[in-house]
Coordinates of C-alpha atoms in Angstrom, one line a residue:
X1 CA -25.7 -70.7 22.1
X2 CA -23.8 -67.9 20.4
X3 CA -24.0 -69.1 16.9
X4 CA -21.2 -67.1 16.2
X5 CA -17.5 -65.9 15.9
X6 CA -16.5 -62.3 14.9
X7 CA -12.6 -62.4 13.1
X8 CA -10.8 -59.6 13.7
X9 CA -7.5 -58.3 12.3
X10 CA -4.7 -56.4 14.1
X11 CA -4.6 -54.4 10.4
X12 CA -6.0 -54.4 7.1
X13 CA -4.5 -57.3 5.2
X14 CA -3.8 -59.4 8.4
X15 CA -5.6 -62.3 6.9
X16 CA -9.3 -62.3 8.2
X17 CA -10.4 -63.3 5.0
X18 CA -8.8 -66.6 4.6
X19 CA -9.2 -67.0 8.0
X20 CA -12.9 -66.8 7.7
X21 CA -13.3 -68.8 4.7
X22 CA -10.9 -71.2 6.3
X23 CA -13.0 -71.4 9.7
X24 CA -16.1 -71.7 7.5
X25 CA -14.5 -74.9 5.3
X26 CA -13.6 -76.9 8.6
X27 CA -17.3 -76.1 10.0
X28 CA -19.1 -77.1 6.7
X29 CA -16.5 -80.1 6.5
X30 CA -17.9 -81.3 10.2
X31 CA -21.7 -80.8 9.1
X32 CA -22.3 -77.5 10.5
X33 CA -24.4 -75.5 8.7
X34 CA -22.6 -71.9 8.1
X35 CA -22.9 -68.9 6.8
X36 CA -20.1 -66.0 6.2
X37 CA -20.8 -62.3 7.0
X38 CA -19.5 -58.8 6.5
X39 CA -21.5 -56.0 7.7
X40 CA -19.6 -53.1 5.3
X41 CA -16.2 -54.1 3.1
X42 CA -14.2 -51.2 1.1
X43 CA -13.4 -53.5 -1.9
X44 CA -13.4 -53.1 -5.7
X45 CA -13.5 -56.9 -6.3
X46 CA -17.2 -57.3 -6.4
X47 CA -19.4 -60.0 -7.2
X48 CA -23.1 -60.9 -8.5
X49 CA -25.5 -63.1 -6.7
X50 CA -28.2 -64.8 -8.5
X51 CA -30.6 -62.1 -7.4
X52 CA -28.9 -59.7 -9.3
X53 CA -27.0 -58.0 -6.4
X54 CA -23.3 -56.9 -6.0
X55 CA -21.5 -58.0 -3.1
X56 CA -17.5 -58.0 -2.4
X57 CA -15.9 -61.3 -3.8
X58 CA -14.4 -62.1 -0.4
X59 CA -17.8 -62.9 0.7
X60 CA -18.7 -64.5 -2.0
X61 CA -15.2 -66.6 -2.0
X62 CA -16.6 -67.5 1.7
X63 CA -19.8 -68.9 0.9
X64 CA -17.8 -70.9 -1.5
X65 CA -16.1 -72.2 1.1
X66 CA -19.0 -73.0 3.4
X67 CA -20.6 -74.3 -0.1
X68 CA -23.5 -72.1 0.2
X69 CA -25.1 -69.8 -2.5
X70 CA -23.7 -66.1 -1.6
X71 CA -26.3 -63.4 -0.8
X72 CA -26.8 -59.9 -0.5
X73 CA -27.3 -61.1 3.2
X74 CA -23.8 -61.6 3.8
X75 CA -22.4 -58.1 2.6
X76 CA -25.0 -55.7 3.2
X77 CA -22.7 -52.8 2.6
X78 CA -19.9 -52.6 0.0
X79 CA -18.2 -49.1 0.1
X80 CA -16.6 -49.2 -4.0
X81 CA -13.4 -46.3 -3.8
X82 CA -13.6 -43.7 -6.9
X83 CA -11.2 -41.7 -5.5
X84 CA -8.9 -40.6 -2.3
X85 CA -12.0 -39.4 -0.7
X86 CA -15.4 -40.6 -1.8
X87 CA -16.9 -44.1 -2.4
X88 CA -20.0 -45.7 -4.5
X89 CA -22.2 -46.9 -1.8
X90 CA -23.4 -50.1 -2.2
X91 CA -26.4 -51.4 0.1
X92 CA -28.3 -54.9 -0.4
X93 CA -26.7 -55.3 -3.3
X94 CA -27.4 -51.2 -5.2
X95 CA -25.8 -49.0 -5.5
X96 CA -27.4 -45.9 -3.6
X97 CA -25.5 -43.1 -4.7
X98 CA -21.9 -41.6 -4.0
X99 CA -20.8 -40.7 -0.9
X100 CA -17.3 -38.7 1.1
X101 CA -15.8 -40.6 3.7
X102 CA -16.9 -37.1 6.4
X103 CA -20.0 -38.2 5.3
X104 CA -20.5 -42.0 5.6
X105 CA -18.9 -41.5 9.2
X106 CA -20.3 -38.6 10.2
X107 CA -24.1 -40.0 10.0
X108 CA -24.3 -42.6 7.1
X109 CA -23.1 -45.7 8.9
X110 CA -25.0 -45.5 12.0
X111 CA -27.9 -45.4 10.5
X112 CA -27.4 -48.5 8.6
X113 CA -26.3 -50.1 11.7
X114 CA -30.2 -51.3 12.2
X115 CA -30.1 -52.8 8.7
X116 CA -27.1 -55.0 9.3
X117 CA -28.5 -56.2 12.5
X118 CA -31.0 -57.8 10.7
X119 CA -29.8 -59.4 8.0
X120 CA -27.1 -61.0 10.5
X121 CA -30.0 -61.9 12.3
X122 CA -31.9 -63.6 9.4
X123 CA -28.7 -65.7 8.6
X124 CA -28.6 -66.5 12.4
X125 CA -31.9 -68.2 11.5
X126 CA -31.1 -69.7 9.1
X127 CA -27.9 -71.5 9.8
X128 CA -26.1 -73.2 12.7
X129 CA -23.2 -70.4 12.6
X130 CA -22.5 -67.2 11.2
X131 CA -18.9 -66.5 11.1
X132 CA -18.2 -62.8 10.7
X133 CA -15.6 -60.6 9.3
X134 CA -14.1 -57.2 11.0
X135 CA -12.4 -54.7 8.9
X136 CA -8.8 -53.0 9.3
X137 CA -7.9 -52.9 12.7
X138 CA -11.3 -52.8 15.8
X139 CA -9.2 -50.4 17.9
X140 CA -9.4 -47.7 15.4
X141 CA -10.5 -45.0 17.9
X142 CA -11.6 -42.3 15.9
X143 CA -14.3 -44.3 14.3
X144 CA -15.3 -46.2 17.7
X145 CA -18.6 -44.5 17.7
X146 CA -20.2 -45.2 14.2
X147 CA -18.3 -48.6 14.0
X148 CA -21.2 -50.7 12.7
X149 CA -18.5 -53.9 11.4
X150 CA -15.8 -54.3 14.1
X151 CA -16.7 -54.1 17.7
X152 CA -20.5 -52.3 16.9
X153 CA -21.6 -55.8 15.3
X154 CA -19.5 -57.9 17.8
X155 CA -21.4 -56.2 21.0
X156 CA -25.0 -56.1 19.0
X157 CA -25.0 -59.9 18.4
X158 CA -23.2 -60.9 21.3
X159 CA -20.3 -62.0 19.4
X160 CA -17.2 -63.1 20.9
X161 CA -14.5 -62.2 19.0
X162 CA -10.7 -63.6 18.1
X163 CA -8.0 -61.3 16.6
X164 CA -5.7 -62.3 13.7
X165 CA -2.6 -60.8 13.6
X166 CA 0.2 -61.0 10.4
X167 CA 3.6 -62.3 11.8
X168 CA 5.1 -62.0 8.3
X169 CA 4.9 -58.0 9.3
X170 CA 6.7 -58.1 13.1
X171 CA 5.4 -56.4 15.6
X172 CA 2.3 -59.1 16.4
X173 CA 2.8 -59.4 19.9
X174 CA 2.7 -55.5 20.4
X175 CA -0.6 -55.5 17.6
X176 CA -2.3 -57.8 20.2
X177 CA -2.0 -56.0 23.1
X178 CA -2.0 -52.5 21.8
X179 CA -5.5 -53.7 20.1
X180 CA -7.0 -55.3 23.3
X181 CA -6.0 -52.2 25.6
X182 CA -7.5 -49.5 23.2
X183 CA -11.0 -50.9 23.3
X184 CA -13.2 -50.1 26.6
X185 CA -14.0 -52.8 28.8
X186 CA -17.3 -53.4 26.8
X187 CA -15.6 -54.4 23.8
X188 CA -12.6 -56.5 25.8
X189 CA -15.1 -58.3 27.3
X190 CA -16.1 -59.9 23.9
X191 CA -12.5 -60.0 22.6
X192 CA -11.5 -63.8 23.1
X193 CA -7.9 -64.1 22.2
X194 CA -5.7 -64.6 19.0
X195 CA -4.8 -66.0 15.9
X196 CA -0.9 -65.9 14.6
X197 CA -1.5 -65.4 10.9
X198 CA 1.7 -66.1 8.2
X199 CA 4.6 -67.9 10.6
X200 CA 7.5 -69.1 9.7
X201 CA 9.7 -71.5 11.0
X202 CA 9.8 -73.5 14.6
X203 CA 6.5 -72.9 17.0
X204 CA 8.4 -73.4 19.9
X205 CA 10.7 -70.6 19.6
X206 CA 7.3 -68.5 19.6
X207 CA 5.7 -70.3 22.5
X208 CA 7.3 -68.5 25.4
X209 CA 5.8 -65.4 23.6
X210 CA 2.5 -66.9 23.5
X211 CA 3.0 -67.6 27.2
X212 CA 3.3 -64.1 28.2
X213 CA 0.8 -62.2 25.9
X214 CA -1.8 -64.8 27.8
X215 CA -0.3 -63.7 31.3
X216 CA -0.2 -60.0 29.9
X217 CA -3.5 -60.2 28.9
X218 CA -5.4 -63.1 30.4
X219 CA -6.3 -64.7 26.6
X220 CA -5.0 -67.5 24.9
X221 CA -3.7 -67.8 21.6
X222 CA -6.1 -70.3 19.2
X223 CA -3.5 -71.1 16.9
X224 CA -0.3 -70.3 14.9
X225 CA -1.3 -70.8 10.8
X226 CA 2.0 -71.2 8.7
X227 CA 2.7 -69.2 6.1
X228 CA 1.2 -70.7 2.6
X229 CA 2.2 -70.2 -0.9
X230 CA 0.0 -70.3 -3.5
X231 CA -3.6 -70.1 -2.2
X232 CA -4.7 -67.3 -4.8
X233 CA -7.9 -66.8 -3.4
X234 CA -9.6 -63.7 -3.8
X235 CA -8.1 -60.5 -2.1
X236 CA -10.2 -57.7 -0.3
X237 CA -9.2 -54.2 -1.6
X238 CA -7.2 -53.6 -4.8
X239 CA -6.5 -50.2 -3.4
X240 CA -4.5 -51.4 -0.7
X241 CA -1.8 -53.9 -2.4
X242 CA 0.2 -52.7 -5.2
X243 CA 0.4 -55.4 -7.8
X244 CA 3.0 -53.2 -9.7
X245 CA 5.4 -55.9 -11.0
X246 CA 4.0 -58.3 -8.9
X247 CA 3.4 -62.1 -10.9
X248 CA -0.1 -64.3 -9.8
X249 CA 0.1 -67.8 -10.2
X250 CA -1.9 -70.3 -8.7
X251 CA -0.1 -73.6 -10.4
X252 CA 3.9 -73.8 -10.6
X253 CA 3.9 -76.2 -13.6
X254 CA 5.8 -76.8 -16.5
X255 CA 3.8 -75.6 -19.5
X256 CA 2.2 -78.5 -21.4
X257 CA 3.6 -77.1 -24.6
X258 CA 6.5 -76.0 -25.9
X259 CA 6.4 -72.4 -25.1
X260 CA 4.7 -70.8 -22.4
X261 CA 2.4 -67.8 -22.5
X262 CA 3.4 -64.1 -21.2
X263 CA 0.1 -62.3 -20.4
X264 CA 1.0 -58.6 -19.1
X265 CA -2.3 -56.9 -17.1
X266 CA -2.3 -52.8 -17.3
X267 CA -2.2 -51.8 -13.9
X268 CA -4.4 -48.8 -14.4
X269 CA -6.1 -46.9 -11.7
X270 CA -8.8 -48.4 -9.7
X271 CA -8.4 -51.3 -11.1
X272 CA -11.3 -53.6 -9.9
X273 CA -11.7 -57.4 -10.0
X274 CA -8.1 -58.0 -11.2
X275 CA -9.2 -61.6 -10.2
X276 CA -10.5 -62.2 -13.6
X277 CA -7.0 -63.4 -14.4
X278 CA -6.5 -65.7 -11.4
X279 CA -7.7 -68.5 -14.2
X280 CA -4.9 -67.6 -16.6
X281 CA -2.2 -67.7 -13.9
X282 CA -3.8 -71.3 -13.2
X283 CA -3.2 -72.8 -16.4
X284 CA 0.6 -74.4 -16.7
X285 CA 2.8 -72.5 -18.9
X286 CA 0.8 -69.6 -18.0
X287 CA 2.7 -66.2 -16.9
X288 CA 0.5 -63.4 -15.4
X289 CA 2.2 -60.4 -14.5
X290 CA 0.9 -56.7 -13.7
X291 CA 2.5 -53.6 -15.3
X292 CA 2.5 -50.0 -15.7
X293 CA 5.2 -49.1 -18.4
X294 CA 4.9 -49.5 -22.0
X295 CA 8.3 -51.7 -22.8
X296 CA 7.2 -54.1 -20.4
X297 CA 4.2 -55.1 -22.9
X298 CA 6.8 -55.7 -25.9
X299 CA 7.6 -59.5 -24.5
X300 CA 4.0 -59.7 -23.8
X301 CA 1.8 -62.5 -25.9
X302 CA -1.2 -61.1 -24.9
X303 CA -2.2 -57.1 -23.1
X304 CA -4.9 -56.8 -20.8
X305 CA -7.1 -54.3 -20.0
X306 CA -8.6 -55.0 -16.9
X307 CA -11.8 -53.5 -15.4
X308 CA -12.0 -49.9 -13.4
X309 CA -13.9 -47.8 -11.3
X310 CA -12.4 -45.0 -13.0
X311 CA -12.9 -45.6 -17.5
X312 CA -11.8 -41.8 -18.3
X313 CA -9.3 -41.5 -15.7
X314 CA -7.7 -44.9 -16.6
X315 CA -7.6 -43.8 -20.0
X316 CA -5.9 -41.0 -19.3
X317 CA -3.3 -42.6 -17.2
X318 CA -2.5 -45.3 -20.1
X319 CA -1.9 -41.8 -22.7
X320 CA 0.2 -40.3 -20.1
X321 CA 2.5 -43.5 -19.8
X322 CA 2.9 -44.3 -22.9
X323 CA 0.4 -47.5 -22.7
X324 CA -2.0 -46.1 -25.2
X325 CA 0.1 -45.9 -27.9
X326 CA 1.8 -49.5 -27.2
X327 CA -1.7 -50.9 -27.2
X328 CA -2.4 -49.1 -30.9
X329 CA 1.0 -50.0 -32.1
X330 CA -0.2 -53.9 -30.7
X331 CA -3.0 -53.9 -32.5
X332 CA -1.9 -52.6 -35.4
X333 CA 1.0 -55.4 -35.7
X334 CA -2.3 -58.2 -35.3
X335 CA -0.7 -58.8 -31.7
X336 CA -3.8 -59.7 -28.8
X337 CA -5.0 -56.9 -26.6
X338 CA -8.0 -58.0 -24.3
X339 CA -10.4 -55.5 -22.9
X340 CA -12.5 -56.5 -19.7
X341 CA -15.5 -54.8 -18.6
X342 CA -13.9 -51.1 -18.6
X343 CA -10.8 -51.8 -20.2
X344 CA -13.3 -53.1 -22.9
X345 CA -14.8 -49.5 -22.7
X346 CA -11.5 -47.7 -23.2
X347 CA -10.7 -49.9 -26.6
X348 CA -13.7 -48.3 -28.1
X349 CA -14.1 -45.4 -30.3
X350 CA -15.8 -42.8 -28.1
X351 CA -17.1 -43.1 -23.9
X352 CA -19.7 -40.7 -22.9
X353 CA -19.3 -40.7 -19.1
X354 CA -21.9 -37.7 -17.2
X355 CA -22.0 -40.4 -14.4
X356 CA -18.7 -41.6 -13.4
X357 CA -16.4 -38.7 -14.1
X358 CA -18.8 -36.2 -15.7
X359 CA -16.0 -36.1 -18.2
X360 CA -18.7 -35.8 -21.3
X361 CA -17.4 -37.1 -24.3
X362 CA -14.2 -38.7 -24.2
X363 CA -12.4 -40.2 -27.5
X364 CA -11.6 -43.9 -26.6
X365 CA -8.6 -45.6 -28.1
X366 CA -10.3 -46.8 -31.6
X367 CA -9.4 -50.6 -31.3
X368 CA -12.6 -51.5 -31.5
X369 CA -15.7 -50.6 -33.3
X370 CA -18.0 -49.0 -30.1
X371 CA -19.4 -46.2 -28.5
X372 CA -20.4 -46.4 -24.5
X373 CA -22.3 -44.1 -23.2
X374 CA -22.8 -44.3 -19.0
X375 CA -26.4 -44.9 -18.0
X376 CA -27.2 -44.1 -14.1
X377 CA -28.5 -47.7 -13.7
X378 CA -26.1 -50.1 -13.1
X379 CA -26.4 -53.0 -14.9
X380 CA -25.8 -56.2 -12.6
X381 CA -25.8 -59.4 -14.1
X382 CA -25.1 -63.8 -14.6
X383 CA -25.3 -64.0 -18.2
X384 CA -24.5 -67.3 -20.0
X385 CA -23.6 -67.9 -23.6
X386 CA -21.0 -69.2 -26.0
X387 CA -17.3 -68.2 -27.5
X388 CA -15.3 -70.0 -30.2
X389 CA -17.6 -72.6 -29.6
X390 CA -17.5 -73.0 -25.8
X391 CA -19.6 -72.5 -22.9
X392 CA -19.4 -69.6 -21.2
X393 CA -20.9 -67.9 -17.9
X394 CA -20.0 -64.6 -16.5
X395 CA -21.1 -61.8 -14.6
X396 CA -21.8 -57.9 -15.3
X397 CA -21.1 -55.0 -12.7
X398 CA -21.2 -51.6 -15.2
X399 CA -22.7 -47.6 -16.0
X400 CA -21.1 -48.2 -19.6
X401 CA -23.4 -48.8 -22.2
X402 CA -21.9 -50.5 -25.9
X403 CA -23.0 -49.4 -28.7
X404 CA -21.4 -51.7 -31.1
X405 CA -21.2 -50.7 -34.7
X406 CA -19.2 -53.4 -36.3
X407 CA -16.5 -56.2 -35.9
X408 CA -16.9 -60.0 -35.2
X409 CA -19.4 -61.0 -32.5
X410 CA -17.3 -62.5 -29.4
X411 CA -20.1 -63.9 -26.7
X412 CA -22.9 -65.0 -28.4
X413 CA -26.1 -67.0 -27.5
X414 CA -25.0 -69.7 -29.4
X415 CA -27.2 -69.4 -32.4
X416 CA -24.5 -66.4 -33.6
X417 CA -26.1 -64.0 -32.1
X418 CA -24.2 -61.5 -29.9
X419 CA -24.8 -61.2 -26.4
X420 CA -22.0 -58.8 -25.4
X421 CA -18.5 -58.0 -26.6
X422 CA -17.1 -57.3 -30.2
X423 CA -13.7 -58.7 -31.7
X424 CA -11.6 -57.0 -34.6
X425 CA -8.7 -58.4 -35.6
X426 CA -6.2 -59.3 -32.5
X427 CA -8.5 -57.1 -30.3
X428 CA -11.0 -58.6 -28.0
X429 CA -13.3 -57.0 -25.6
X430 CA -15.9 -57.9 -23.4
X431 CA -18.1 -56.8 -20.2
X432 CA -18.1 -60.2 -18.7
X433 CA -16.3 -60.8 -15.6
X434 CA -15.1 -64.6 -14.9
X435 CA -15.7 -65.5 -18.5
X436 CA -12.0 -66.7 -18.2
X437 CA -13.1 -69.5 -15.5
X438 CA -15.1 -71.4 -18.3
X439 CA -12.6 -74.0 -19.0
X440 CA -13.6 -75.0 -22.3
X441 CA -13.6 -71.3 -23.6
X442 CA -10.2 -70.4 -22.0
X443 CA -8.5 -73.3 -23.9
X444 CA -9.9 -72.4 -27.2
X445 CA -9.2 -68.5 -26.4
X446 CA -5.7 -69.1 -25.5
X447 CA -5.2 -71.5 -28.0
X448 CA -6.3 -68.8 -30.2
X449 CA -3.8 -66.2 -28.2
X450 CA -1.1 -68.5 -28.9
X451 CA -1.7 -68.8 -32.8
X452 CA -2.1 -64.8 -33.3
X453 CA 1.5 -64.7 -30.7
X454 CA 3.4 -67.5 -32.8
X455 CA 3.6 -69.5 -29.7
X456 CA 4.1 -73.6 -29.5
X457 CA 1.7 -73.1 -26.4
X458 CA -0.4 -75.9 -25.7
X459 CA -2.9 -75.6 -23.2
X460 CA -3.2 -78.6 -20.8
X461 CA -6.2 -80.5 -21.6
X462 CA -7.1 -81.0 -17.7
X463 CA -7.2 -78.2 -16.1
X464 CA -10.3 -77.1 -13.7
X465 CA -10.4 -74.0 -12.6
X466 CA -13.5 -74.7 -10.3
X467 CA -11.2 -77.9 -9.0
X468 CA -8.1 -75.9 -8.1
X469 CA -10.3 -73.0 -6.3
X470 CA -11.8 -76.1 -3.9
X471 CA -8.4 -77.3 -3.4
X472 CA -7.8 -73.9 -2.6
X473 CA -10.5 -73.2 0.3
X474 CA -9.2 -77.6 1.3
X475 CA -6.4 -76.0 2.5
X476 CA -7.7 -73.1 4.0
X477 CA -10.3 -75.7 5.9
X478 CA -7.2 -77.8 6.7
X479 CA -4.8 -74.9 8.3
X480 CA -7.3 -74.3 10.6
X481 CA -7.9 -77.7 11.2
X482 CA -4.3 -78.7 11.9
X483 CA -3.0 -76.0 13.0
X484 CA -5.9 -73.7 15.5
X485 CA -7.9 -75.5 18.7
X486 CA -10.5 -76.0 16.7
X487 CA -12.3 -77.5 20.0
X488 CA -12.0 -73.9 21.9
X489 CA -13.1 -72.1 18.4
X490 CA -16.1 -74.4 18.9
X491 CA -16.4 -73.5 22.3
X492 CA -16.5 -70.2 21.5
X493 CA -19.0 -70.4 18.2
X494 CA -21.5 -72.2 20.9
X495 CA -21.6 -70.4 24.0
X496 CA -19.6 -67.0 23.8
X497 CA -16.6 -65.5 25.0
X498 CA -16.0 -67.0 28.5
X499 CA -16.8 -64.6 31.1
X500 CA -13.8 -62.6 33.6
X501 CA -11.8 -62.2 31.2
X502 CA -9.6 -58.9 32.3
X503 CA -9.5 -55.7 31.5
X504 CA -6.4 -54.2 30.0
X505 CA -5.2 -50.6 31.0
X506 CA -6.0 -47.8 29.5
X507 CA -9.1 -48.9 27.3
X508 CA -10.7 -46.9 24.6
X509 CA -9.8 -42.8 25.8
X510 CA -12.6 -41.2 28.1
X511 CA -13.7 -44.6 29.0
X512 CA -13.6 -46.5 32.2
X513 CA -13.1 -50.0 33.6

């Protein structure tokens, strides 16, 4: 028995995420016991386990869906960008220092090659299947040799492996084959076939296509998923989608008030986990939108600041664009600004970064009475507590520091005294990520929102965040159900890819068939 499935993508953003969690849904809905894996992501969506240790928040979004506890086991590496050309490396959930991407190739990632072997390994003991996750594309060439996520984990475990490629984008036929015939006949011995990703319209005008990429390339194709609206699960990489302009809603509902509720998100550099507003979008009435000029915050009810892998550089880019002075002018007027995690750091008074940018001491935007100053130490966190009287859990991922000298305590441990965060006046900040998905606290924070805003918003009383993220991963469970051969893709999880399948001219440059 295999035990296993390695998805693949044709690109980055082809959809091996969903695909994953969706393949790991339908398993766990049939009684198999499953766990998700991804041997090194590139993401700045991360997440904390319960043991204290940061993973990306695909992974963790996956072991939702295969309703397991996430672990450091399932994202060994997480590569966090803080620039064009280095990254925070991330391994077992710590960060180990900073690294170039000449360097992580050039050495780095083999050598961790043993320890992702091993946890896969340990998950392949523990559960009945392990469904892994490539990244970008497996026939990138050029990195072939220290691949230790694509084909490197595929051929260590044995894995057979199916390809997803996004329709939506054209070219998918091409994508297949181009990506089968650049691999050597190692690798395309392991690569099973393919998954259409994002179609629209009639099947059967795609199926003589289907027929000849199998004749072309002696694999079948193990499904055609739709394209779905709406499944606002958790994406990847916030580097590689701009969200300039772009409007997240999980719930298209009238608003349960009068008015409804414009919430504009600063789209500053290295923006990471812009998910913490997935749970605003899902409330009815509820507009979430991402910008980077300052007139598009006038008609805003409430400004975010989200969080960033870059505090003094993000602070810079909202002085340069006029954002800093729109937020002070907000402020000023008693009009909500919300700070999260860095964008929390940037309200403050002063930021004393020698870790992150080596910038020194940086004046913040004064909105709020703090001074951060960046210890080496990450601090990684699932803190509980309580807001306006609510519940409230979250989770920390920072180097910043608060020193708070003043203002109203916002997350407390319910006896009044603070835990994190500060507010003054209309200004609120915090270093809590998903504090937003407690649904008692969001009502009573955007009831608040919509009181300082002079809104008739009403939040609806009903709403489950929780409840709409399991209908979410449902439907991901049920495209793969309705719409893949799920009976092959078992095949394939139990025994491997089948043997003779063909190799497919030229394979991988100074290789052989």
């Amino acid at each position: 028995m295999s035990g296993g499935l390695l998805v693949a993508g044709t690109t980055s953003d082809a959809g091996k995420s969903v695909v994953t969690a969706g393949i790991c849904r339908w398993l766990v809905r049939r009684g198999v016991k499953v766990a998700p894996f991804k041997a090194q992501n590139m993401s700045l969506n991360s997440f904390v386990t319960r043991e204290g240790a940061e993973i990306g928040r695909a992974q963790a979004m996956q072991a939702q869906a295969a309703r397991v506890e996430p672990t450091a086991l399932m994202n060994p590496v997480l590569l966090k960008p803080g620039g064009d050309r280095s990254s925070q490396v991330v391994l077992m959930g710590r960060a180990v220092g900073e690294m170039s991407a000449r360097g992580y190739h050039g050495g780095r990632q083999e050598q961790l090659l043993s320890t992702v072997v091993d946890c896969l390994e340990q998950l392949r003991g523990t559960y009945d299947a392990v469904i892994c996750e490539g990244a970008g594309s497996p026939a990138e060439i050029n990195l072939r040799r220290t691949d230790i996520v694509n084909m490197g984990i595929a051929r260590a475990a044995r894995f057979p492996v199916v390809v997803v490629g996004d329709i939506d984008r054209g070219g998918v036929f091409a994508s297949f084959f181009g990506t089968t015939a650049l691999l050597s006949a190692e690798d395309q011995a392991l690569i099973a076939g393919y998954l259409v990703n994002k179609f629209r319209g009639d099947v059967s005008l795609l199926e003589p296509g289907l027929d000849m990429l199998r004749d072309l390339t002696g694999r079948p194709t193990y499904g055609v998923l739709p394209f779905a609206h709406g499944l606002g699960i958790d994406e990847e990489d916030g580097l590689r989608v701009s969200l300039r302009g772009t409007v997240r809603e999980s719930v298209v509902a009238p608003p349960h008030g009068e008015d409804i509720l414009r919430v504009a998100v600063c789209a500053v550099p290295l923006m990471s986990n812009f998910t913490d507003v997935d749970a605003l979008a899902a409330e009815p009435g509820v507009i979430v939108r991402f910008v980077d000029r300052a007139e598009e915050l006038a008609d805003a009810d409430l400004v975010i600041v989200p969080g960033t892998r870059g505090t003094v550089k993000a602070l810079s880019w909202l002085r340069e664009r006029g954002l800093a002075d729109a937020l002070r002018r907000r402020a000023a007027e008693g009009r909500p600004v919300l700070g999260i995690c860095g964008g929390y750091q940037i309200l403050g008074e002063e930021i004393e970064d020698d870790v992150e940018s080596r910038a020194g001491k940086v004046d913040g935007l004064g909105l709020l009475p703090l001074r951060i100053r960046f210890d080496r130490e990450k601090t990684l966190a699932r803190p509980v507590g309580e807001a306006l009287g609510a519940p409230v859990e979250g989770y920390e991922i920072h180097h910043g520091i608060a020193d708070v000298r003043g203002g109203e305590p916002f997350l407390t441990d319910g006896r009044g005294q603070r835990l994190d965060g500060c507010r003054s006046g209309a200004v609120w900040g915090t270093h809590w990520h998903g504090s937003l998905e407690s649904d008692a606290f969001r009502r009573r924070f955007l009831t608040e929102i919509a009181r300082a805003a002079g809104r008739r918003f009403v939040p609806a009383p009903d709403t489950c965040f929780a409840g709409l993220r399991e209908e979410q991963l449902d439907r991901l469970g049920d495209l793969i159900e309705e719409h893949a051969d799920t009976d092959a893709l078992w095949r394939l999880i139990e025994s491997g890819a089948p043997a003779g399948l063909p190799f497919i001219a030229p394979g991988a440059p100074g290789t052989r068939a």
